[in-house]
GROMACS .gro file of C-alpha atoms in nm:
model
  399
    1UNK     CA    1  11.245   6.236  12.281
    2UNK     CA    2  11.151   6.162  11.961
    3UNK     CA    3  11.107   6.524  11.854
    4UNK     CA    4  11.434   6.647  12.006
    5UNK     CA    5  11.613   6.359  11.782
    6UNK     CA    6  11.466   6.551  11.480
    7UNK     CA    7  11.552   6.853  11.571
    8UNK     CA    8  11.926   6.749  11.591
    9UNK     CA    9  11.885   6.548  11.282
   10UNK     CA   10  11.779   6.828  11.083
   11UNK     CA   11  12.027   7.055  11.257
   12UNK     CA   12  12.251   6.807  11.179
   13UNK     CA   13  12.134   6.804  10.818
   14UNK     CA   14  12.174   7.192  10.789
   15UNK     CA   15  12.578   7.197  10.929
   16UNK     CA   16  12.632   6.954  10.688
   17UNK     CA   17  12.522   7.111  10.374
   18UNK     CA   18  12.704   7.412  10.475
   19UNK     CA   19  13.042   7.296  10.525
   20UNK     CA   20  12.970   7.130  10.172
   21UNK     CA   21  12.954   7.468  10.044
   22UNK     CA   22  13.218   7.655  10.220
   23UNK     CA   23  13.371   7.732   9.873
   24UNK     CA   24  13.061   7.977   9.793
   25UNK     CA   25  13.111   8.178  10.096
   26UNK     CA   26  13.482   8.237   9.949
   27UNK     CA   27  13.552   8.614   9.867
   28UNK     CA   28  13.572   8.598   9.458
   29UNK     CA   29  13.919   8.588   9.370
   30UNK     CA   30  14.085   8.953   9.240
   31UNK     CA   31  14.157   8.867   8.879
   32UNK     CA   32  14.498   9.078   8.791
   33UNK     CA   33  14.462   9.364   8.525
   34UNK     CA   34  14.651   9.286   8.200
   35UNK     CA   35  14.790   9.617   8.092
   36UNK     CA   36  15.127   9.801   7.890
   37UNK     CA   37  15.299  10.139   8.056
   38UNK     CA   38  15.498  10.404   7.830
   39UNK     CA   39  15.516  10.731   7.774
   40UNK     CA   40  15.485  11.029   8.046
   41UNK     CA   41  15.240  11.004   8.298
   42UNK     CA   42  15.093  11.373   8.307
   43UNK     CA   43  14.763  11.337   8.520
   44UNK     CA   44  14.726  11.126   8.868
   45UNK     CA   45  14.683  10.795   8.772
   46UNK     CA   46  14.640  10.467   8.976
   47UNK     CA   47  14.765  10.144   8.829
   48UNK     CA   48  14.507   9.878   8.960
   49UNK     CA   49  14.635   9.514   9.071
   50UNK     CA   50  14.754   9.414   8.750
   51UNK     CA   51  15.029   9.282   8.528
   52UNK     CA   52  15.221   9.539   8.307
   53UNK     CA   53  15.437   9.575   8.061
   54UNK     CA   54  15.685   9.829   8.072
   55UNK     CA   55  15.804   9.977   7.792
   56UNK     CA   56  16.046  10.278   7.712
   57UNK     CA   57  16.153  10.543   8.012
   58UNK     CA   58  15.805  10.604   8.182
   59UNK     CA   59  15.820  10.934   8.367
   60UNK     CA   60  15.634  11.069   8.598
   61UNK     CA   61  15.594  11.436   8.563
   62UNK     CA   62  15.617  11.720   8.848
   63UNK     CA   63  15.270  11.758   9.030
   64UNK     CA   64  15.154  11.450   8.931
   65UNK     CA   65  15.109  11.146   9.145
   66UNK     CA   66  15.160  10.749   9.029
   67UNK     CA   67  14.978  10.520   9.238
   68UNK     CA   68  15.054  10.068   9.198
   69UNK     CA   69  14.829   9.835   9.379
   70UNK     CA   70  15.034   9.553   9.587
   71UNK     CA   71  15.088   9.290   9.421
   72UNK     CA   72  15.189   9.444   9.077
   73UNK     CA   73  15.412   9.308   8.819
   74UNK     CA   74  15.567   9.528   8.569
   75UNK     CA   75  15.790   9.321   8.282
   76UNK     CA   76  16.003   9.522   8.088
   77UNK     CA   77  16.178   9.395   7.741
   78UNK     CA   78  16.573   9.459   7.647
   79UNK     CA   79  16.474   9.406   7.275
   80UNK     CA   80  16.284   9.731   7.270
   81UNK     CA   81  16.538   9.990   7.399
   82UNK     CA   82  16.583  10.134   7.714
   83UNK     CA   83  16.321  10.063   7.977
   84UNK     CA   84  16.276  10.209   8.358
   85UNK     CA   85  16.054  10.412   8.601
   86UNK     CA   86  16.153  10.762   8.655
   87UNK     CA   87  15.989  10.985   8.933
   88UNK     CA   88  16.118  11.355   8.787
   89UNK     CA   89  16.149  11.618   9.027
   90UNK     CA   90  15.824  11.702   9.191
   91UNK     CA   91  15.630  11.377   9.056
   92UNK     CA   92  15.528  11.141   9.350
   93UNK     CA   93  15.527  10.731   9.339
   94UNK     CA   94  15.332  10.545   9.560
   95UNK     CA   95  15.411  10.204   9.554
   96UNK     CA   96  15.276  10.009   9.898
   97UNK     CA   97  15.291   9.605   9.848
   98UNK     CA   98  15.306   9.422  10.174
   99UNK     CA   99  15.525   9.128  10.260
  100UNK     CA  100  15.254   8.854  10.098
  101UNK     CA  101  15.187   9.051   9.814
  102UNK     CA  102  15.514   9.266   9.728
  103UNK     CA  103  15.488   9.484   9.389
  104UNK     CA  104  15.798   9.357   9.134
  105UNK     CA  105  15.946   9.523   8.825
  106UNK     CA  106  16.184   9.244   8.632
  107UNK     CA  107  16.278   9.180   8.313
  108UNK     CA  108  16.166   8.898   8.033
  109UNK     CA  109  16.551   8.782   7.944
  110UNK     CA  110  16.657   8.761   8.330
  111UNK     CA  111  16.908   8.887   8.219
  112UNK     CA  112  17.139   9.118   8.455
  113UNK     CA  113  17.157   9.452   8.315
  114UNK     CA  114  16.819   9.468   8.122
  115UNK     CA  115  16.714   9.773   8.201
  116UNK     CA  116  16.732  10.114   8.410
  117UNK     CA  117  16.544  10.023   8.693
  118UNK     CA  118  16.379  10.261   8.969
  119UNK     CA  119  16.513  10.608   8.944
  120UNK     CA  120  16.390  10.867   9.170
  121UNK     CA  121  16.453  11.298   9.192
  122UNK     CA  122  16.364  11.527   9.469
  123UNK     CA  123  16.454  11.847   9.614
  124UNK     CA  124  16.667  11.795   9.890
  125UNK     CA  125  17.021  11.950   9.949
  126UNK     CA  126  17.282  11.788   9.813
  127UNK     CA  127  17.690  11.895   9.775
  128UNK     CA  128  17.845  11.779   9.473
  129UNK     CA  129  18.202  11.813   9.346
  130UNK     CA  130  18.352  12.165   9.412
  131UNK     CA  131  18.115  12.223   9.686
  132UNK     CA  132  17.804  12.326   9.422
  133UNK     CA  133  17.502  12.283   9.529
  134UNK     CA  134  17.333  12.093   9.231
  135UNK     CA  135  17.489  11.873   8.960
  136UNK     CA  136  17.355  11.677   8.660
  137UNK     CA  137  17.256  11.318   8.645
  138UNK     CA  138  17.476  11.023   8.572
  139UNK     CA  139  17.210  10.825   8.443
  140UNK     CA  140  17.157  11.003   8.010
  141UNK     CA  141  16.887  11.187   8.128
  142UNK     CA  142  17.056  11.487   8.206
  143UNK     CA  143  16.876  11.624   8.510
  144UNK     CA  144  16.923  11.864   8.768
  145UNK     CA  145  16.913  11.773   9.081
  146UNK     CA  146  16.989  11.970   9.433
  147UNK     CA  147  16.751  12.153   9.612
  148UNK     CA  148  16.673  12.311   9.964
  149UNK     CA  149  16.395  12.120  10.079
  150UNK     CA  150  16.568  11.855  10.300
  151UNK     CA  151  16.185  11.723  10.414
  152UNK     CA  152  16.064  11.717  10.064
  153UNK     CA  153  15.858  11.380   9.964
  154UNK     CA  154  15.867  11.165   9.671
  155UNK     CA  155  15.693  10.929   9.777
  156UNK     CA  156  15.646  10.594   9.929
  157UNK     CA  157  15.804  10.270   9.815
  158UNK     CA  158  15.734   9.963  10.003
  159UNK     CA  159  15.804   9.572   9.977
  160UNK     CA  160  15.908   9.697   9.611
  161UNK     CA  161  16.149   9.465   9.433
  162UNK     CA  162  16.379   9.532   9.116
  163UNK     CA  163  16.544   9.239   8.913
  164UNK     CA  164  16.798   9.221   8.652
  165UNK     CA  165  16.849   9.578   8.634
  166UNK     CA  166  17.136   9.825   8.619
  167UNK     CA  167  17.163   9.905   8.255
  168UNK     CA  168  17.500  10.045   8.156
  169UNK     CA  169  17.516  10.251   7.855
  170UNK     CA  170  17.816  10.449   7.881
  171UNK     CA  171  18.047  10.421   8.154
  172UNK     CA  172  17.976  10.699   8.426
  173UNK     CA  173  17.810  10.901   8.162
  174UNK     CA  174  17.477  10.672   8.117
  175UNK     CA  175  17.480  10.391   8.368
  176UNK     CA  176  17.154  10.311   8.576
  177UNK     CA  177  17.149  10.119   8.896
  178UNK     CA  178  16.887   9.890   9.071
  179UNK     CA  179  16.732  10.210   9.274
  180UNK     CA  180  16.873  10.538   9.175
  181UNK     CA  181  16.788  10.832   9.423
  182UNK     CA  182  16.877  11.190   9.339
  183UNK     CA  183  16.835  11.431   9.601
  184UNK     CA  184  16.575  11.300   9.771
  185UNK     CA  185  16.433  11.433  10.082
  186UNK     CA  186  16.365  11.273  10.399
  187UNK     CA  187  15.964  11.284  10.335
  188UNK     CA  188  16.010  11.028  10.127
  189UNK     CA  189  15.960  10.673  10.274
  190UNK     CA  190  16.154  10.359  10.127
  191UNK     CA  191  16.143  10.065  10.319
  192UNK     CA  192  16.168   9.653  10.235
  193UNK     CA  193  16.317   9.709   9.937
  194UNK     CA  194  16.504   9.404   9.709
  195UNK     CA  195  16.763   9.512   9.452
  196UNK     CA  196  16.835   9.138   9.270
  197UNK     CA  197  17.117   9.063   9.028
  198UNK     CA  198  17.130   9.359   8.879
  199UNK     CA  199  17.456   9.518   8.657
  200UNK     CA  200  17.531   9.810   8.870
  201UNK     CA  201  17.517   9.916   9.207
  202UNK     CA  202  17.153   9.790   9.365
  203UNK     CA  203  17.097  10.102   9.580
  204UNK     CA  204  17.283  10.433   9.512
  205UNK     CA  205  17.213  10.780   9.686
  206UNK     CA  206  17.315  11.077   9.523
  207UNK     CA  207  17.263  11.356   9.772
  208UNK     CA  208  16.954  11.422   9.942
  209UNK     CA  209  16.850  11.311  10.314
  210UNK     CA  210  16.650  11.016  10.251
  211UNK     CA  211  16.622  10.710  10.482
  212UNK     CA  212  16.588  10.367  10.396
  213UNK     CA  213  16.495  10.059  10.610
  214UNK     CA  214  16.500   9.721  10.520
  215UNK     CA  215  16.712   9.698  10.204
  216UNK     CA  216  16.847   9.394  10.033
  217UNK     CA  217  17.106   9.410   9.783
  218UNK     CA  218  17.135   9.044   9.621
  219UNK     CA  219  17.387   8.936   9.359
  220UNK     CA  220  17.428   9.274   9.216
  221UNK     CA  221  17.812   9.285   9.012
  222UNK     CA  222  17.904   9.623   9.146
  223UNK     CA  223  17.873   9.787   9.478
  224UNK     CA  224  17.575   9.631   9.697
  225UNK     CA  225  17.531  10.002   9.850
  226UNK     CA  226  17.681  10.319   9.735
  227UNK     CA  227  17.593  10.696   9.760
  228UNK     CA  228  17.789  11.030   9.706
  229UNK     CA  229  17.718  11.421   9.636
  230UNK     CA  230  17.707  11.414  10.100
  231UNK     CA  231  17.436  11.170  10.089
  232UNK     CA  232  17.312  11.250  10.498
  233UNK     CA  233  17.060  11.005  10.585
  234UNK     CA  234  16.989  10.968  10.962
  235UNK     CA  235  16.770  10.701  11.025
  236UNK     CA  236  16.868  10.384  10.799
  237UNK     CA  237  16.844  10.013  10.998
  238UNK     CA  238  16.859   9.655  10.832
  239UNK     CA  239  17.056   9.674  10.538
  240UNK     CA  240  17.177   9.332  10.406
  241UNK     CA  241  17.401   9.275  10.113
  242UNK     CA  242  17.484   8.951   9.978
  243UNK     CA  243  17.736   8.928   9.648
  244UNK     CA  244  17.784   8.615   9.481
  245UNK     CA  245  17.934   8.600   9.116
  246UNK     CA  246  18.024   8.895   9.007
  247UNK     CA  247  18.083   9.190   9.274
  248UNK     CA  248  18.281   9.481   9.412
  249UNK     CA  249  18.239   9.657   9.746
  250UNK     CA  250  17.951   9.610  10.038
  251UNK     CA  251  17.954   9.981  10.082
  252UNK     CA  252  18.115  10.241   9.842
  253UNK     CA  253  18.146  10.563  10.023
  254UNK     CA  254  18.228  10.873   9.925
  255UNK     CA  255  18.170  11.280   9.965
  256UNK     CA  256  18.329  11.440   9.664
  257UNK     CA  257  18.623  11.517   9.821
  258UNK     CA  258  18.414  11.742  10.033
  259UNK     CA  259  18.482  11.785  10.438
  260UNK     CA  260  18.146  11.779  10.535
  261UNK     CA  261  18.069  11.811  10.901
  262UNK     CA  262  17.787  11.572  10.882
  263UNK     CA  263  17.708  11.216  10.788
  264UNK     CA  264  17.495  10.943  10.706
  265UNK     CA  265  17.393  10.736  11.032
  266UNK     CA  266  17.315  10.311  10.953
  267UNK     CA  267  17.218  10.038  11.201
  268UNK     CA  268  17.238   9.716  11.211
  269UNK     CA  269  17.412   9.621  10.872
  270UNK     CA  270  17.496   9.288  10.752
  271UNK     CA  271  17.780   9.236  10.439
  272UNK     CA  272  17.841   8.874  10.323
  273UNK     CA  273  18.038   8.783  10.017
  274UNK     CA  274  17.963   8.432   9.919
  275UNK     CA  275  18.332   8.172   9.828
  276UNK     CA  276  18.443   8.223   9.453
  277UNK     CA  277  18.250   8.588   9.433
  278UNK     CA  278  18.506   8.844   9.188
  279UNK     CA  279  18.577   9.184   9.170
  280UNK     CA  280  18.415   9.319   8.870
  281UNK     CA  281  18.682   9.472   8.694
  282UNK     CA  282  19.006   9.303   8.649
  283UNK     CA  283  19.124   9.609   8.643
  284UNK     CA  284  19.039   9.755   8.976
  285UNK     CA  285  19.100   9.663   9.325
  286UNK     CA  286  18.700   9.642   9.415
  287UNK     CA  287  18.668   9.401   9.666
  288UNK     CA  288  18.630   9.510  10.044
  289UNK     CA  289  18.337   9.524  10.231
  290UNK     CA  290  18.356   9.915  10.291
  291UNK     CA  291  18.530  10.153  10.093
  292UNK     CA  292  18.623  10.536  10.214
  293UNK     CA  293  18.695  10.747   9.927
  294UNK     CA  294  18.691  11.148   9.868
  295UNK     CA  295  18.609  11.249  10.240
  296UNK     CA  296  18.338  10.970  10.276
  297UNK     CA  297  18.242  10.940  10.581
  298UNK     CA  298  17.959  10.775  10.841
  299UNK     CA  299  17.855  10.646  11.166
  300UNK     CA  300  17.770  10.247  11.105
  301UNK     CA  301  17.687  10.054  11.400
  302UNK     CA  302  17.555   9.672  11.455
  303UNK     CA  303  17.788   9.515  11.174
  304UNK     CA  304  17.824   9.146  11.091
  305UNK     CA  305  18.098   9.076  10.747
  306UNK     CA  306  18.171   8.727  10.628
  307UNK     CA  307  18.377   8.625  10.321
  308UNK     CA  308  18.579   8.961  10.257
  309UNK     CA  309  18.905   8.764  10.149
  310UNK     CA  310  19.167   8.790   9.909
  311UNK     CA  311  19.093   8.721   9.544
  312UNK     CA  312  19.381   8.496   9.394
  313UNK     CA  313  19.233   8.466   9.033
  314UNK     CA  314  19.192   8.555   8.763
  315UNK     CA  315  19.355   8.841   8.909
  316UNK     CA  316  19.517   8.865   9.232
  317UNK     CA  317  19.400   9.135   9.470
  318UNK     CA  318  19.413   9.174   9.849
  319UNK     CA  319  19.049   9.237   9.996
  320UNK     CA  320  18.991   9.312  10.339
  321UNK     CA  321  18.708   9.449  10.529
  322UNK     CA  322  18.758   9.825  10.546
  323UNK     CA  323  18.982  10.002  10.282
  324UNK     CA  324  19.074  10.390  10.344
  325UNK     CA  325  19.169  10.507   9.984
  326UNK     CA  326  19.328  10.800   9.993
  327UNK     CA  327  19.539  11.049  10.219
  328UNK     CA  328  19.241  11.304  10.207
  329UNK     CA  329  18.982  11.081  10.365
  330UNK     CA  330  19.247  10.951  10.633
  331UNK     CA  331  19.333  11.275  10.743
  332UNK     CA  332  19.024  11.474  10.732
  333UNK     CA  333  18.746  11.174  10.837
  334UNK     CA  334  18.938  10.900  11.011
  335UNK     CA  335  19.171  11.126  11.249
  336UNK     CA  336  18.916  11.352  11.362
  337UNK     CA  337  18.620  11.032  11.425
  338UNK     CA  338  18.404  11.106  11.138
  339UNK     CA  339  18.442  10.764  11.059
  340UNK     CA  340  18.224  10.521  11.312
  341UNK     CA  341  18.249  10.189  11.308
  342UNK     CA  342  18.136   9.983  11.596
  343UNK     CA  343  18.038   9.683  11.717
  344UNK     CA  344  18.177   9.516  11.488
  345UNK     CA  345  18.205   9.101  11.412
  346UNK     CA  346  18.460   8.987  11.153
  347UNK     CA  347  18.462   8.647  11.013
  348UNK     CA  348  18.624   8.477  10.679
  349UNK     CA  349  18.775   8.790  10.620
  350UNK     CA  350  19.124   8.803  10.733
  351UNK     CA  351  19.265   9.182  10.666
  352UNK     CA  352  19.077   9.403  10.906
  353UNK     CA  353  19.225   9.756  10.738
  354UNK     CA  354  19.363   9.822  10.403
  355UNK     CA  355  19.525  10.162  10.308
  356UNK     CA  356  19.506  10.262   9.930
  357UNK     CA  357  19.826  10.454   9.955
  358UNK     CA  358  20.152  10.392  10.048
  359UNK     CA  359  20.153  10.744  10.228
  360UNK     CA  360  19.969  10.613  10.523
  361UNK     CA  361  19.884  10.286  10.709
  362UNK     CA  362  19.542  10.253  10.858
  363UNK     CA  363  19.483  10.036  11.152
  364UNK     CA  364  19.259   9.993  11.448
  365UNK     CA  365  19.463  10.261  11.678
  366UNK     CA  366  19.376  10.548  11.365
  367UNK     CA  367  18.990  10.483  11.446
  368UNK     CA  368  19.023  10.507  11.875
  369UNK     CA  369  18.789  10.482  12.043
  370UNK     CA  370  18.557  10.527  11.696
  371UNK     CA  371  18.637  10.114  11.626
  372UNK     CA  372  18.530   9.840  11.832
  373UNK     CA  373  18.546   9.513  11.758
  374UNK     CA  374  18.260   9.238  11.870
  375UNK     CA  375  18.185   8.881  11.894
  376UNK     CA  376  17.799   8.954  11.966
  377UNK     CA  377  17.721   9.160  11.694
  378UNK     CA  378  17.365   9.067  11.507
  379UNK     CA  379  17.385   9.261  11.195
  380UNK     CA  380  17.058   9.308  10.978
  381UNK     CA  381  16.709   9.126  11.118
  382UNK     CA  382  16.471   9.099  10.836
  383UNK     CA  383  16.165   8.882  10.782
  384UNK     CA  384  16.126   8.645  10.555
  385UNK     CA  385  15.841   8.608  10.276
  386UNK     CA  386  15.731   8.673   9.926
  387UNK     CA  387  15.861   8.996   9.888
  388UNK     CA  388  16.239   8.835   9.963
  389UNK     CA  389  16.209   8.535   9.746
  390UNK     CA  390  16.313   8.520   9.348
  391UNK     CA  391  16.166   8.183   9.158
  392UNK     CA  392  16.206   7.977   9.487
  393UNK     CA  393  16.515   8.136   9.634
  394UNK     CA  394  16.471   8.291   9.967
  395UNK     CA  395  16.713   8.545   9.957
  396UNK     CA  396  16.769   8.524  10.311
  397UNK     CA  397  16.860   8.209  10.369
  398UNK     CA  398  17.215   8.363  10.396
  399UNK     CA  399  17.166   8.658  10.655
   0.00000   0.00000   0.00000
């Protein structure tokens, strides 16, 4: 008996000095790299766990590849010009954070409108105005863009978010957004992305046949989601746009006035405008959830839209939930059901249909069978975490 008490004594003995060093059985910690990006990246290059600086347009140049390690942190700097990621045509980004350790590009100022953001080219088909086939950037940089290669890859972003961006230069002529993506091809993967308070429009699609899944467009003062140039996307789910401040539409569509005979497909969206948010521009009538313009057109299912009122200062505009601007997109997408919205739940946002002409009235008979209202809609399902939370604000909590 004796002996069996010392053996558990001493076993006893050993436990305990273990659990008294646990902490040296601890993987080391991964110290982050301390690092400045600029200039063109011209050979593959992989950006370890780290936290950058980013100065000046960083490009990535055709055949070469751009790898960032989760958990990045790129800072760029107003005071030094203008400052953004650009993946040129035939250059390749992969950017893979996870939910715990997303990879962020912000600002020092915090300051909305800092800088140019993520802007991305590839060689899918696009059709601009006039029905050509390729058109030039909108962003000063004067690129190309339009191909044939509807698969074509540019990469991979994931749980990537973009602060305080959406630099505007000049008006329509050098403007940047939160993401910018210029005929990209449907290769390319985007998913649990986080546009935040940025100047512009957070996401924008110019062409191409891209996807994206996951998206949140946060407190960005112009459109939350906008694309042109027959932007055709097919499989896009869990899109959730919150404005608050400064804003104008959820969704900005349009097709350059061309009558395409395809469209963009989107589940499961979710547009909320939070009390006391303003158009933009005093100027412009910019605040409805959705906005049809120049044959725009789409097949948008799963929707949930809360706070698309009327705006009674500083300038008094009617806002509703979907506006039909012009004659051209009533005729040639609303009549003939290239125009989809269904399932449909309305709340805090009184006007269901707004015409932007007094040459037609839109209502829930010029959809058919293409409208359908719903008081079990879900909207967007996203979850929570790191990669959706700014300085302590989960940008969820509103969804």
């Amino acid at each position: 008996m004796k002996k069996l008490l010392y053996a558990v004594a001493i076993s006893a003995t050993i436990f305990t000095g273990c659990s008294d060093d646990d902490d040296d059985f601890l993987p080391p910690t991964k110290e982050p790299v301390v690092g400045e990006i600029t200039g063109d990246i011209t050979a593959n290059r992989t950006l370890a766990f780290g936290n950058y600086t980013l100065k000046g347009l960083v490009k990535i140049q055709p055949g070469v590849t751009l790898t960032i390690e989760k958990g990045s942190t790129f800072t760029a700097d107003k005071t030094d010009g203008e400052d953004g990621l650009v993946v040129l045509k035939g250059g390749t980004l992969i950017a893979n954070g996870t939910a715990d350790e997303p990879i962020v590009l912000t600002e020092k100022s915090k300051i909305a409108g800092s800088w140019a953001g993520i802007i991305m080219y590839g060689d899918a088909p696009i059709i601009a105005s006039g029905g050509t086939t390729t058109s030039r950037s909108e962003d000063g940089l004067n690129q190309e863009y339009g191909g044939a290669n509807a698969a074509h890859s540019s990469g991979s972003l994931r749980y990537v978010r973009v602060e305080y961006a959406g630099q505007v230069i000049t008006t329509n002529n050098k403007e940047h957004n939160g993401f910018s993506f210029y005929a990209v091809g449907s290769g390319t993967t985007l998913e649990n992305l986080v546009s935040y308070r940025g100047n512009d429009d957070g996401f924008e699609f110019y062409g191409g046949t891209v996807s994206a899944k996951n998206l949140i467009s946060y407190g960005n003062a112009d459109d939350s989601f906008d694309w042109q140039d027959s932007w055709r996307g097919q499989d896009n789910t869990n899109w959730f746009a919150y404005q608050t401040g400064l804003g104008n539409y959820g969704m900005e569509v349009e097709a350059k006035s061309n009558n395409n005979a395809f469209w963009p497909k989107i589940t499961n969206i979710t547009l909320k405008r939070a009390a006391g948010t303003t158009t933009e521009s005093q100027g412009e009538i910019q605040l409805d959830a959705i906005q049809f313009k120049a044959n725009g057109n789409g097949d948008f299912s799963n929707i949930v839209i809360d706070g698309y009122g009327s705006q009674t200062t500083p300038t008094a505009f009617n806002g509703g939930v979907v506006q039909i601007l012009d004659l051209l997109t009533y005729n040639n997408q609303v009549l003939t059901g290239k125009i989809k919205l269904t399932n449909v739940k309305v709340t805090n946002s009184p006007n269901l249909f707004i015409s932007g002409a007094n040459t037609f009235t839109v209502n829930a008979a010029s959809f058919g069978a293409n409208w359908s209202a719903s008081t079990t809609a879900t909207g967007a399902s996203l979850a929570k975490g790191k990669w959706a939370t700014v300085d302590g604000v989960d940008l969820l909590a509103n969804l």
